[in-house]
XYZ file of C-alpha atoms in Angstrom:
651
model
C -11.893 -14.430 0.194
C -12.209 -14.493 -3.575
C -15.079 -16.471 -5.002
C -12.568 -17.953 -7.477
C -11.794 -21.552 -6.498
C -8.267 -22.880 -6.223
C -7.507 -25.989 -8.241
C -6.620 -29.238 -6.472
C -3.073 -28.824 -7.775
C -2.850 -25.331 -6.241
C -4.155 -26.650 -2.927
C -1.603 -29.463 -2.931
C 1.187 -26.871 -3.215
C 0.550 -25.454 0.273
C 3.722 -24.773 2.230
C 4.281 -26.610 5.505
C 3.216 -23.491 7.412
C 0.028 -23.130 5.344
C -0.752 -26.806 5.918
C -0.335 -26.313 9.671
C -2.582 -23.246 9.697
C -5.219 -24.918 7.539
C -5.303 -27.743 10.077
C -5.654 -25.218 12.907
C -8.754 -23.783 11.185
C -10.362 -27.250 11.438
C -9.354 -27.521 15.103
C -10.859 -24.096 15.772
C -14.108 -25.223 14.104
C -14.087 -28.382 16.220
C -13.662 -26.298 19.390
C -16.468 -23.893 18.453
C -18.819 -26.799 17.747
C -18.052 -28.380 21.102
C -19.145 -25.126 22.745
C -21.913 -24.091 20.277
C -23.092 -27.216 18.371
C -25.462 -25.284 16.072
C -22.639 -23.372 14.303
C -22.749 -23.570 10.490
C -19.328 -23.365 8.801
C -18.555 -22.023 5.337
C -14.799 -22.185 4.654
C -11.519 -21.824 6.550
C -8.391 -21.154 4.485
C -4.845 -20.325 5.552
C -3.882 -16.697 4.854
C -0.609 -14.784 4.941
C -0.675 -14.065 8.672
C -2.558 -17.142 9.905
C -5.990 -18.597 9.168
C -9.692 -17.901 9.576
C -13.025 -19.670 9.427
C -16.316 -18.074 8.382
C -19.416 -19.348 10.137
C -23.009 -18.581 11.029
C -23.828 -18.677 14.738
C -26.574 -17.073 16.831
C -24.088 -16.378 19.621
C -21.946 -13.356 18.731
C -18.310 -14.266 19.359
C -16.349 -11.559 21.212
C -12.740 -11.420 22.437
C -14.112 -12.485 25.817
C -14.788 -15.908 24.242
C -11.245 -16.369 22.934
C -9.809 -17.907 26.098
C -12.582 -20.509 26.208
C -12.152 -21.433 22.527
C -8.344 -21.555 22.811
C -8.578 -23.850 25.853
C -10.753 -26.264 23.854
C -8.324 -26.067 20.895
C -5.394 -26.967 23.153
C -7.417 -29.871 24.517
C -8.026 -31.119 20.955
C -4.299 -30.785 20.189
C -3.487 -32.881 23.286
C -5.950 -35.556 22.134
C -3.606 -36.116 19.159
C -6.481 -36.714 16.759
C -5.509 -38.003 13.328
C -6.505 -36.067 10.183
C -7.993 -38.694 7.897
C -9.020 -38.112 4.291
C -12.071 -39.750 2.751
C -13.064 -39.495 -0.927
C -16.807 -39.143 -1.503
C -19.154 -39.514 -4.410
C -21.224 -36.436 -5.108
C -24.305 -38.243 -3.770
C -22.507 -39.180 -0.521
C -21.293 -35.616 -0.033
C -24.775 -34.179 -0.568
C -26.306 -36.715 1.838
C -23.749 -35.879 4.548
C -24.398 -32.150 4.087
C -28.180 -32.569 4.152
C -27.912 -34.495 7.435
C -25.837 -31.686 8.973
C -22.846 -34.029 9.358
C -20.475 -32.054 7.093
C -19.029 -29.201 9.110
C -20.418 -30.777 12.276
C -19.579 -33.173 15.092
C -22.532 -35.450 14.343
C -25.704 -35.542 12.304
C -27.935 -32.554 13.042
C -31.519 -33.347 11.982
C -33.275 -30.256 10.704
C -29.978 -28.316 10.567
C -28.541 -29.131 7.135
C -25.086 -27.811 6.256
C -26.315 -25.219 3.738
C -22.915 -23.685 3.028
C -21.418 -27.124 2.363
C -24.273 -27.935 -0.052
C -23.482 -24.701 -1.879
C -19.765 -25.498 -1.998
C -20.438 -29.024 -3.278
C -22.492 -27.516 -6.110
C -19.494 -25.376 -7.098
C -17.165 -28.405 -7.447
C -16.839 -29.162 -11.182
C -18.077 -32.507 -12.487
C -15.248 -35.017 -12.527
C -13.229 -33.283 -9.803
C -12.520 -35.346 -6.709
C -14.748 -34.557 -3.709
C -13.202 -35.290 -0.345
C -13.656 -34.658 3.338
C -11.285 -34.730 6.299
C -12.053 -35.963 9.774
C -10.254 -35.208 13.026
C -11.903 -36.775 16.053
C -15.640 -36.231 15.754
C -15.353 -33.265 13.315
C -16.015 -34.022 9.632
C -15.502 -31.285 7.050
C -15.750 -30.955 3.283
C -12.130 -30.259 2.358
C -9.567 -30.870 -0.397
C -6.715 -30.696 2.137
C -3.869 -31.017 2.711
C -3.382 -31.241 6.492
C -0.767 -32.201 9.041
C -0.971 -35.803 10.248
C -2.080 -35.211 13.849
C -3.640 -32.388 15.860
C -0.708 -32.503 18.316
C 1.291 -30.446 15.795
C -1.206 -27.593 16.238
C -0.557 -26.555 19.832
C 1.174 -23.196 19.175
C -1.941 -21.252 18.245
C -3.505 -17.920 19.143
C -6.873 -16.378 18.288
C -6.405 -12.836 17.012
C -9.637 -11.069 16.091
C -13.282 -11.409 15.123
C -14.910 -9.642 12.186
C -17.919 -9.820 9.879
C -17.723 -10.979 6.270
C -20.276 -11.605 3.561
C -20.428 -15.193 2.341
C -18.139 -15.500 -0.702
C -17.500 -11.759 -0.408
C -20.918 -11.065 -1.959
C -22.996 -8.332 -0.270
C -26.202 -10.034 -1.457
C -25.338 -13.155 0.551
C -25.545 -13.736 4.346
C -23.169 -11.918 6.665
C -21.081 -14.380 8.644
C -18.726 -14.175 11.601
C -15.050 -14.492 10.690
C -12.682 -15.613 13.436
C -8.975 -15.086 12.759
C -6.135 -16.991 14.367
C -2.461 -17.614 13.815
C -0.193 -20.609 14.406
C 3.487 -21.495 14.187
C 5.494 -24.705 14.420
C 7.151 -23.621 17.693
C 6.190 -21.603 20.750
C 9.252 -19.390 20.174
C 8.080 -18.432 16.687
C 4.586 -17.704 17.969
C 5.956 -15.544 20.793
C 8.175 -13.641 18.365
C 5.214 -13.037 16.058
C 2.997 -11.784 18.886
C 5.799 -9.538 20.113
C 6.141 -8.125 16.603
C 2.407 -7.445 16.486
C 2.583 -5.609 19.805
C 5.455 -3.534 18.485
C 3.456 -2.827 15.332
C 0.549 -1.577 17.465
C 2.870 0.847 19.253
C 4.185 2.050 15.902
C 0.799 2.273 14.153
C 1.009 5.504 12.163
C -2.715 6.166 12.675
C -2.235 6.120 16.451
C 1.028 8.104 16.383
C -0.318 10.519 13.788
C -3.160 11.366 16.135
C -0.983 11.591 19.261
C 1.748 13.655 17.572
C -0.807 15.780 15.654
C 0.668 15.006 12.242
C -2.442 14.426 10.117
C -6.191 14.018 10.341
C -8.973 12.348 8.390
C -12.202 14.271 8.831
C -15.553 12.731 7.887
C -16.812 16.170 6.832
C -13.965 16.371 4.318
C -14.235 12.757 3.188
C -12.788 9.319 3.786
C -9.330 8.741 2.358
C -8.624 12.484 2.032
C -5.741 13.596 4.226
C -5.544 16.843 6.178
C -1.860 17.506 6.822
C -1.636 19.259 10.186
C 1.164 21.812 10.732
C 3.548 19.280 12.297
C 2.921 16.686 9.600
C 3.327 19.354 6.941
C 6.843 20.010 8.259
C 7.806 16.367 7.683
C 6.327 16.400 4.198
C 8.063 19.669 3.318
C 11.428 18.417 4.590
C 11.075 15.287 2.458
C 10.242 17.461 -0.556
C 13.236 19.698 0.150
C 15.477 16.651 0.390
C 14.352 15.075 -2.864
C 14.315 18.525 -4.520
C 18.049 18.941 -3.818
C 18.766 15.580 -5.418
C 16.601 16.431 -8.442
C 18.481 19.652 -9.048
C 21.757 17.717 -8.992
C 20.405 15.426 -11.724
C 19.108 18.231 -13.946
C 15.359 17.923 -13.378
C 13.005 20.820 -14.128
C 10.090 21.563 -11.779
C 6.591 21.825 -13.282
C 3.053 22.258 -11.956
C -0.097 20.846 -13.527
C -3.844 21.119 -12.743
C -5.780 18.573 -10.714
C -8.125 17.774 -13.609
C -7.765 17.157 -17.318
C -10.068 16.619 -20.285
C -11.365 13.117 -20.833
C -9.782 12.915 -24.283
C -6.372 13.315 -22.645
C -6.969 10.113 -20.682
C -8.639 8.340 -23.606
C -5.457 8.986 -25.552
C -3.233 7.688 -22.747
C -5.464 4.639 -22.249
C -6.366 5.368 -18.630
C -10.032 6.032 -19.438
C -12.269 4.121 -19.539
C -10.187 0.955 -19.038
C -9.305 1.816 -15.433
C -12.525 3.620 -14.524
C -13.140 1.277 -11.556
C -10.207 2.933 -9.783
C -11.068 6.490 -10.865
C -13.571 9.059 -9.715
C -16.499 9.598 -12.058
C -15.976 12.215 -14.780
C -16.855 15.831 -14.126
C -19.334 16.969 -16.765
C -19.956 20.609 -17.688
C -23.387 21.994 -16.775
C -24.493 22.662 -20.350
C -23.536 19.119 -21.399
C -25.610 17.695 -18.545
C -28.532 19.920 -19.438
C -28.350 18.783 -23.060
C -28.332 15.113 -21.967
C -31.305 15.722 -19.668
C -33.259 17.379 -22.485
C -32.607 14.281 -24.617
C -33.878 12.025 -21.832
C -30.524 10.212 -21.546
C -30.228 7.638 -18.776
C -27.147 7.496 -16.548
C -25.899 4.507 -18.560
C -26.327 6.447 -21.823
C -24.446 9.439 -20.376
C -21.566 7.175 -19.344
C -21.507 5.526 -22.792
C -21.295 8.968 -24.437
C -18.455 9.951 -22.103
C -16.559 6.725 -22.827
C -17.039 6.922 -26.571
C -14.376 8.220 -28.943
C -14.469 10.015 -32.246
C -13.620 8.254 -35.493
C -10.710 10.694 -35.890
C -9.115 9.828 -32.515
C -9.437 6.107 -33.205
C -7.854 6.399 -36.640
C -4.978 8.548 -35.344
C -4.055 6.233 -32.455
C -4.532 2.997 -34.409
C -2.457 4.385 -37.263
C 0.391 5.284 -34.904
C 0.305 2.027 -32.921
C -0.180 -0.173 -35.975
C -2.882 -2.220 -34.257
C -6.527 -2.081 -33.223
C -5.728 -0.209 -29.997
C -9.136 1.492 -29.914
C -11.825 -0.890 -31.124
C -14.568 0.098 -33.542
C -17.346 -0.453 -30.986
C -16.150 2.595 -29.029
C -16.625 5.002 -31.937
C -19.668 7.298 -31.735
C -20.908 10.102 -33.992
C -19.453 13.466 -33.004
C -22.875 14.854 -32.125
C -23.495 12.037 -29.602
C -20.179 12.333 -27.768
C -20.121 14.111 -24.429
C -17.090 15.975 -23.149
C -15.948 16.145 -19.578
C -13.010 16.254 -17.196
C -11.342 13.695 -14.953
C -9.765 14.195 -11.551
C -6.322 13.138 -12.644
C -5.469 9.553 -11.681
C -1.906 10.077 -12.928
C 0.352 13.007 -13.738
C 1.966 11.526 -16.834
C -0.490 12.758 -19.523
C -0.039 16.341 -18.270
C 3.751 16.034 -18.421
C 3.465 14.590 -21.919
C 1.588 17.692 -23.016
C 4.288 19.887 -21.454
C 6.910 18.042 -23.519
C 4.776 18.592 -26.637
C 4.566 22.374 -26.171
C 7.654 22.995 -28.313
C 9.667 21.092 -30.964
C 12.571 19.060 -29.593
C 15.958 18.184 -31.040
C 18.113 15.274 -29.920
C 20.329 17.970 -28.377
C 17.444 18.898 -26.013
C 17.153 15.355 -24.659
C 16.892 14.059 -22.045
C 14.047 16.236 -20.770
C 13.396 15.539 -17.074
C 10.142 16.979 -15.687
C 9.386 16.691 -11.953
C 6.299 17.554 -9.930
C 4.826 16.891 -6.515
C 1.517 16.199 -8.185
C -1.666 15.230 -6.360
C -3.690 12.458 -8.002
C -7.010 10.824 -7.142
C -8.058 7.190 -7.118
C -11.387 5.680 -6.140
C -10.788 3.131 -3.387
C -13.543 1.157 -1.690
C -14.215 2.536 1.797
C -13.363 -0.821 3.377
C -9.901 -0.716 1.804
C -8.952 2.722 3.113
C -6.441 2.906 5.951
C -4.656 5.898 7.440
C -1.977 7.297 5.137
C -1.172 4.041 3.387
C -4.434 3.608 1.444
C -6.093 6.882 0.471
C -8.191 8.492 -2.269
C -6.062 11.563 -2.837
C -2.275 11.383 -2.687
C 0.745 13.340 -3.845
C 3.440 11.624 -5.870
C 7.037 12.791 -6.074
C 6.524 12.204 -9.741
C 8.872 12.707 -12.675
C 8.840 11.800 -16.327
C 11.947 11.610 -18.443
C 11.941 11.805 -22.228
C 15.105 10.499 -23.844
C 16.578 8.814 -26.886
C 16.892 5.032 -27.088
C 20.649 5.377 -26.520
C 20.053 7.367 -23.310
C 17.627 4.903 -21.687
C 20.239 2.861 -19.828
C 21.955 5.930 -18.362
C 18.630 7.476 -17.320
C 17.440 4.256 -15.666
C 20.690 4.112 -13.705
C 20.174 7.734 -12.626
C 16.649 6.899 -11.415
C 17.839 3.832 -9.532
C 20.663 5.743 -7.866
C 18.159 8.392 -6.770
C 15.904 5.808 -5.114
C 18.936 4.217 -3.461
C 20.044 7.628 -2.102
C 16.578 8.239 -0.650
C 16.381 4.870 1.087
C 19.955 5.035 2.394
C 19.505 8.539 3.815
C 16.394 7.405 5.685
C 18.037 4.281 7.077
C 15.966 1.899 4.943
C 18.859 -0.240 3.784
C 16.969 -3.551 3.959
C 15.065 -3.773 0.690
C 14.643 -5.935 -2.364
C 13.851 -5.097 -5.946
C 10.967 -6.528 -7.952
C 11.323 -6.340 -11.741
C 7.870 -6.460 -13.350
C 7.981 -7.781 -16.908
C 5.280 -8.296 -19.480
C 3.550 -11.661 -19.703
C 3.480 -12.290 -23.468
C 0.275 -14.323 -23.099
C -1.647 -11.523 -21.369
C -3.883 -8.968 -23.076
C -3.893 -6.438 -20.218
C -1.051 -4.377 -21.693
C -1.571 -1.489 -24.073
C 2.090 -1.228 -25.031
C 3.375 -2.127 -28.463
C 4.360 -5.756 -29.013
C 8.066 -4.897 -28.970
C 7.855 -3.156 -25.615
C 8.037 -6.365 -23.583
C 11.021 -7.671 -25.540
C 13.249 -4.591 -25.541
C 16.799 -4.970 -24.124
C 16.771 -6.251 -20.551
C 17.734 -2.881 -19.128
C 15.654 -3.093 -15.950
C 16.984 -6.484 -14.800
C 20.505 -5.354 -15.682
C 20.013 -2.117 -13.773
C 18.562 -3.948 -10.774
C 21.606 -6.221 -10.668
C 23.887 -3.201 -10.087
C 22.166 -2.227 -6.817
C 23.749 -5.027 -4.823
C 20.436 -6.150 -3.298
C 18.227 -9.189 -3.978
C 15.928 -8.856 -6.981
C 13.361 -11.023 -8.670
C 11.885 -10.977 -12.166
C 8.108 -11.343 -12.219
C 6.419 -11.797 -15.620
C 2.913 -10.383 -15.659
C 3.683 -7.588 -13.165
C 4.580 -4.882 -15.703
C 2.657 -1.613 -15.780
C 0.034 -1.571 -18.530
C 2.383 0.482 -20.734
C 5.692 -1.267 -20.070
C 8.171 -2.956 -17.678
C 8.938 -1.549 -14.232
C 11.055 -1.830 -11.102
C 9.460 -1.636 -7.650
C 11.417 -1.194 -4.432
C 10.063 -3.370 -1.618
C 11.384 -2.046 1.694
C 11.543 -3.987 4.960
C 11.053 -1.828 8.040
C 12.749 -2.230 11.419
C 10.253 -4.874 12.594
C 10.390 -6.922 9.413
C 7.286 -5.794 7.507
C 7.568 -5.176 3.764
C 6.272 -2.071 1.956
C 6.262 -1.362 -1.769
C 7.553 2.203 -2.135
C 9.622 3.682 -4.978
C 9.145 2.722 -8.617
C 10.864 3.168 -12.010
C 8.908 2.339 -15.185
C 9.866 2.350 -18.874
C 7.194 3.418 -21.360
C 7.470 2.872 -25.111
C 3.718 3.233 -25.515
C 2.612 6.746 -24.561
C 5.087 8.533 -26.874
C 3.394 6.671 -29.730
C -0.179 7.271 -28.554
C 0.518 10.994 -28.095
C 2.625 11.253 -31.266
C 5.682 12.616 -29.431
C 8.777 13.231 -31.532
C 12.224 14.768 -31.567
C 14.457 15.563 -34.514
C 17.504 13.316 -34.570
C 21.024 13.950 -35.846
C 19.819 12.568 -39.193
C 17.307 15.444 -39.386
C 14.428 12.919 -39.266
C 11.654 12.586 -36.666
C 12.076 9.909 -33.968
C 10.045 8.726 -30.981
C 11.441 9.482 -27.530
C 11.355 6.823 -24.829
C 9.487 7.828 -21.659
C 10.541 6.840 -18.133
C 8.215 7.232 -15.138
C 9.822 7.339 -11.721
C 8.796 8.151 -8.140
C 11.378 7.444 -5.377
C 8.890 8.007 -2.537
C 5.905 6.800 -4.545
C 3.152 8.498 -2.580
C 4.057 11.167 -0.031
C 1.187 9.961 2.138
C 2.116 6.292 2.048
C 5.831 7.012 2.430
C 5.213 9.257 5.448
C 2.982 6.597 7.013
C 5.760 4.041 6.600
C 8.324 6.501 8.009
C 6.193 7.182 11.089
C 6.114 3.464 11.818
C 9.753 2.885 10.835
C 10.949 5.532 13.308
C 8.090 4.873 15.775
C 7.508 8.646 15.758
C 11.113 9.348 16.912
C 12.142 11.194 13.757
C 15.771 12.105 13.110
C 16.305 15.722 14.028
C 16.305 16.987 10.417
C 12.786 15.585 9.905
C 11.328 16.289 13.354
C 8.504 18.872 13.345
C 9.866 20.261 16.613
C 13.625 19.791 16.824
C 14.381 21.344 20.206
C 12.327 22.166 23.278
C 13.758 24.592 25.822
C 12.645 23.760 29.376
C 12.985 26.221 32.239
C 13.454 25.086 35.839
C 12.056 28.299 37.317
C 11.276 31.907 36.463
C 14.850 32.819 37.368
C 16.093 31.231 34.133
C 13.393 32.718 31.843
C 15.567 35.554 30.502
C 18.390 33.246 29.362
C 15.892 30.701 28.057
C 14.462 33.369 25.751
C 17.986 34.180 24.552
C 18.470 30.492 23.727
C 15.109 30.425 21.952
C 15.982 33.438 19.790
C 19.466 32.119 19.005
C 18.094 28.799 17.794
C 15.331 30.461 15.769
C 17.940 32.699 14.130
C 19.798 29.560 13.040
C 16.634 28.140 11.442
C 15.968 25.567 14.159
C 12.378 24.535 14.889
C 12.272 25.261 18.609
C 9.612 25.747 21.318
C 10.026 27.257 24.803
C 8.164 25.630 27.682
C 7.818 28.268 30.436
C 4.773 26.652 32.004
C 4.376 26.312 35.753
C 4.914 22.517 35.569
C 7.833 21.058 37.476
C 10.901 20.245 35.367
C 10.230 16.483 35.635
C 6.786 16.941 34.115
C 8.200 19.159 31.347
C 10.772 16.509 30.443
C 8.108 13.826 30.504
C 5.842 15.859 28.196
C 8.695 16.457 25.746
C 9.502 12.755 25.849
C 5.870 11.844 25.082
C 5.940 14.321 22.193
C 9.142 12.611 20.966
C 11.133 15.869 20.736
C 14.709 14.942 19.731
C 16.498 17.479 21.972
C 15.506 18.981 25.308
C 17.543 21.877 26.736
C 17.069 22.152 30.490
C 17.918 25.610 31.813
C 18.152 26.337 35.494
C 19.762 29.161 37.392
C 23.169 27.469 37.173
C 23.002 27.097 33.373
C 21.721 30.649 32.972
C 24.671 32.042 34.956
C 27.227 30.073 32.908
C 25.593 30.509 29.449
C 25.251 26.752 29.072
C 22.452 24.251 28.514
C 21.835 20.793 30.020
C 21.154 18.588 26.980
C 18.809 15.604 26.929
C 18.015 13.407 23.928
C 14.686 11.599 23.580
C 16.394 8.253 22.916
C 19.911 8.691 24.338
C 18.947 10.348 27.622
C 21.175 12.832 29.500
C 24.036 14.140 27.307
C 25.470 16.504 29.909
C 25.977 20.265 30.087
C 27.272 22.025 26.963
C 28.066 25.590 26.023
C 25.234 26.981 23.915
C 27.532 27.627 20.929
C 28.869 24.073 21.037
C 25.353 22.618 21.065
C 24.153 24.839 18.209
C 27.142 23.949 16.011
C 26.643 20.229 16.573
C 22.916 20.521 15.946
C 23.427 22.390 12.670
C 25.849 19.714 11.480
C 23.398 16.961 12.373
C 20.606 18.696 10.448
C 22.748 19.574 7.419
C 24.095 16.030 7.117
C 20.647 14.522 7.704
C 22.021 12.170 10.316
C 19.806 9.411 11.650
């Protein structure tokens, strides 16, 4: 939970579901206190998937306690207690907290409600202080709540975790008990069923079982090792998008994993986004020089973040504003140079564009790269493939004239649509991030947020729902994000298209127009997959590991019934390999039932069972991992159908 308080107006705007869940948090606290009266409660807000309450308690809650707590919660719901609001003076609130009554069932001499005293102190002078009571439980709370506890009977405790008070590591560590609630038992059952399905589809679990990827502590958290089978999926995705890029006239480039700090000072990424970047890499002689001068770590960082007077004057002159402030300028002799693990590919692509003069006849220039970038994520935020520290983007940057922007945006949008359609992700919405004119977080020129409404217009042509969200633009300009809903209803932000009027100015990019004068190109950033890691993680869960045959690491497994069919099975193996099929032959001593079961567990799309009968007739008994027995087919017929399925990328 953020330490930033919600206003009373924000609290009053709770949805009906949030109001219900907030009330359930109070009922859960009531139940815990009935069982463990010494519990000290901090706060219990509704969250996206339910609610939680943070509390201090000597007894360590475990899942074994859930049934007991839930039983007490259902009892409280049956009691149909009324939620009653009471407005307090600050003195009354403090007195109730000091007596242990706030966040308790009664006064608790010698056990003051310390967290409530702290929360009271954070309430601004003049703001209403209130508490709510249901039955014997009285809690400091701004509300709102449902009227009676009887509305809170469809509830389920989900998990227990630890959390620092107010999210501050210097404060006490509390227990955090999560629950969820819905207006009806049917909605709760559907939600729990969806969670069970999500567990089965968890890409971390399937990735381990199917040997797709690994995260090794000796390599580092958030750094993905693509295992051979996972590498096949990634390569097939790259091949697929590569075909589409060639159709649209993209040129493939490769860039290094690091770049000089000045490159990122020019783009604006450093130092303004240093919290999400790895620390700079400093050359040995520079470090030695700093050590000889007795520089502290803070002084070294200041020298790395500083800029020369020349760089400031160049960028400010081009942007026409105080883009780099005077306080960042340092004498040349004090500046330290270094390198940055690249957080983005765009500055490298900009320098590729700048390698030779450009005419309007050369535009658009479309540069594409599967470029690996690095971001510093807190260890607690890392998760499988979807939140990592090193990831590869299917990145591209387009440089075009103002007149070409609309056409290029439409090309980018059609590419993302092709990707999602091919992979069966047809349920998605589009989020158009626009600049908030009142915000100072953007580095783009003032005009950039008010350019023609090309992104909303482009989004409207896709035939899917879209929303415009001021304040959600990238720091250099407006963008479109594709938010995809998977087969069990969860949403994922994947592909993106972003328009950039800023970097061409900061890097002094030009082209010679038909008027023989220099002009600024417009830059478009786009990544249909976004991150290969994240996209693959979503795909694993979307398909539950049952990949369409064109993506499957192992497309066919040949299973022999006995040694008598080994010779023909090897012929089948060689025929399929010759056709470029990823195929494995299982000639183990296992019975055929066990071989089929193993292939099914491994989620192999096609199984070819070959016994003596099939060997004599040159046929194969075909099984599909999801469709079951497909009957006996001539080998040639099966191979032809398989090749068509792969070539057409059928689902």
